[in-house]
Short mmCIF file of C-alpha atoms in Angstrom, two decimals:
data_model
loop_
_atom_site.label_atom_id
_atom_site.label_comp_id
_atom_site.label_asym_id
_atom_site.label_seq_id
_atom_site.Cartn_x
_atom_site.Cartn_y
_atom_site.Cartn_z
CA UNK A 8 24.82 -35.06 8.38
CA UNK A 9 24.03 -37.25 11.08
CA UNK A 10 22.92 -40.31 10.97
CA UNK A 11 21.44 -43.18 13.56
CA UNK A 12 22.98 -46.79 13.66
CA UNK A 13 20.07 -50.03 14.54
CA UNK A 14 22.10 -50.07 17.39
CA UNK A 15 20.80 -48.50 20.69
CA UNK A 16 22.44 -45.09 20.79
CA UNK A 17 25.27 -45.30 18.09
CA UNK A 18 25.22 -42.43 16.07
CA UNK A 19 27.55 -40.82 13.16
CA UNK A 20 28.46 -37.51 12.31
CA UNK A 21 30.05 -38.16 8.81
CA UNK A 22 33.13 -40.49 9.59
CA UNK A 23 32.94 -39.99 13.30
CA UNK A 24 30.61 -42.66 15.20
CA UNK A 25 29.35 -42.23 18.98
CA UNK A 26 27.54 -43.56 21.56
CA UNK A 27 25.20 -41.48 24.04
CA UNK A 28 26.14 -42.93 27.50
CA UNK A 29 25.01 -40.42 30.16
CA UNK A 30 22.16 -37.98 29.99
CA UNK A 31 21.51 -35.15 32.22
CA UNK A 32 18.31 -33.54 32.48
CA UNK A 33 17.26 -30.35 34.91
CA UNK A 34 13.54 -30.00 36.46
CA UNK A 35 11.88 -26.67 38.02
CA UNK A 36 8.74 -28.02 40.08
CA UNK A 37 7.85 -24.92 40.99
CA UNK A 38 7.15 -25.52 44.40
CA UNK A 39 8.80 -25.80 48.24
CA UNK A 40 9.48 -29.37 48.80
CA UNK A 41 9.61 -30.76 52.31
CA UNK A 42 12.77 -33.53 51.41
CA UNK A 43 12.26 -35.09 54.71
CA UNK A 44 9.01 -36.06 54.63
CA UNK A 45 9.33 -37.65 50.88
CA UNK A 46 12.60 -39.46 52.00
CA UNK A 47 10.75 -41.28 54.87
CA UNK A 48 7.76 -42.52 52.23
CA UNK A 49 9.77 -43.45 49.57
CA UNK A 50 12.02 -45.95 48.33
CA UNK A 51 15.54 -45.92 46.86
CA UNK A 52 16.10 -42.80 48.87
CA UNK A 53 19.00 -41.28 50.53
CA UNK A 54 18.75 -37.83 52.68
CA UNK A 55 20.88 -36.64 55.29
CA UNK A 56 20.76 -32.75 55.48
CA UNK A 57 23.80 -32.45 57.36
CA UNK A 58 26.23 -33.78 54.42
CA UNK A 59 24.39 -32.92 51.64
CA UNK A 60 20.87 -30.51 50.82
CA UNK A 61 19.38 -32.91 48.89
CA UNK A 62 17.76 -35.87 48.22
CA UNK A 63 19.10 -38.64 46.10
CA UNK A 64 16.65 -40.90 44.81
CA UNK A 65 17.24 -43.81 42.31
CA UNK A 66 15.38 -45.10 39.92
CA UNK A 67 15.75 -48.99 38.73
CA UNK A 68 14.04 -48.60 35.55
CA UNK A 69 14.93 -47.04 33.68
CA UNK A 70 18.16 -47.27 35.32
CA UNK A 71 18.49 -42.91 36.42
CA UNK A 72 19.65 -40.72 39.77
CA UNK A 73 17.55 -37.63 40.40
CA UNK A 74 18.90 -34.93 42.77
CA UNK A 75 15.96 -33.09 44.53
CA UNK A 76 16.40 -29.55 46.32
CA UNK A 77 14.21 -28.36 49.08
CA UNK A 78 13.68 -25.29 46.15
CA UNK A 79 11.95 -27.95 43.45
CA UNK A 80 14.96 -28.12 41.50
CA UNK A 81 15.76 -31.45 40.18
CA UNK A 82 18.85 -32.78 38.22
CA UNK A 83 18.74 -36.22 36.83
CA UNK A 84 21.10 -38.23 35.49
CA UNK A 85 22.72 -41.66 34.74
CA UNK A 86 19.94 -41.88 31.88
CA UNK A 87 20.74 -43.64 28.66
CA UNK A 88 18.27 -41.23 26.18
CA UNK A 89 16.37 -38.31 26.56
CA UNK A 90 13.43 -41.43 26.60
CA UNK A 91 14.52 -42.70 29.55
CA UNK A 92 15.29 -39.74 31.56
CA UNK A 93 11.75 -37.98 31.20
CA UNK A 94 10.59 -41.63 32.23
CA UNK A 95 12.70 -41.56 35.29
CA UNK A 96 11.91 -38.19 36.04
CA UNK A 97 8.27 -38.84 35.92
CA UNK A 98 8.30 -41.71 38.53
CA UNK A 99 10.17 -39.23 40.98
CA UNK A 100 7.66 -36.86 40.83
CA UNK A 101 4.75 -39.67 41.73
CA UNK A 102 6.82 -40.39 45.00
#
């Protein structure tokens, strides 16, 4: 049975006890994104097509990474719940 602790993410699973530290979630936005044009109007935004195919934004808080394809995939992570990776998520997708 699992149970959760008052502390922030401490769980137990009978006599075992864990913490959540890193969540990753995936995105489909279902659309062609244009990665240059979003890196040069937002912030906390790294892009440089000829290392690496997509765009790297970071999100302060909650405290997340997304990874954003040309394609509309997106992979966050660095989120400490499910909570506060749908929140980080949703403030890429304003920018």
């Amino acid at each position: 049975m699992l149970f959760k602790s008052k502390e922030e993410n401490l769980y137990r699973l009978g006599d075992i006890a864990y913490k959540i530290h890193n969540v990753v979630l995936s995105v489909r936005l279902d659309s062609i994104l244009d990665l240059k044009k979003i890196a040069l109007r937002s912030k906390n935004t790294e892009f440089n097509s000829k290392r690496f195919h997509g765009l790297i934004m970071r999100s302060r808080d909650p405290k997340a990474t997304a990874i954003v394809f040309k394609s509309g995939s997106m992979i966050c992570t660095g989120a400490k719940s499910e909570k506060d990776g749908k929140e980080a998520i949703l403030k890429v997708k304003r920018n």
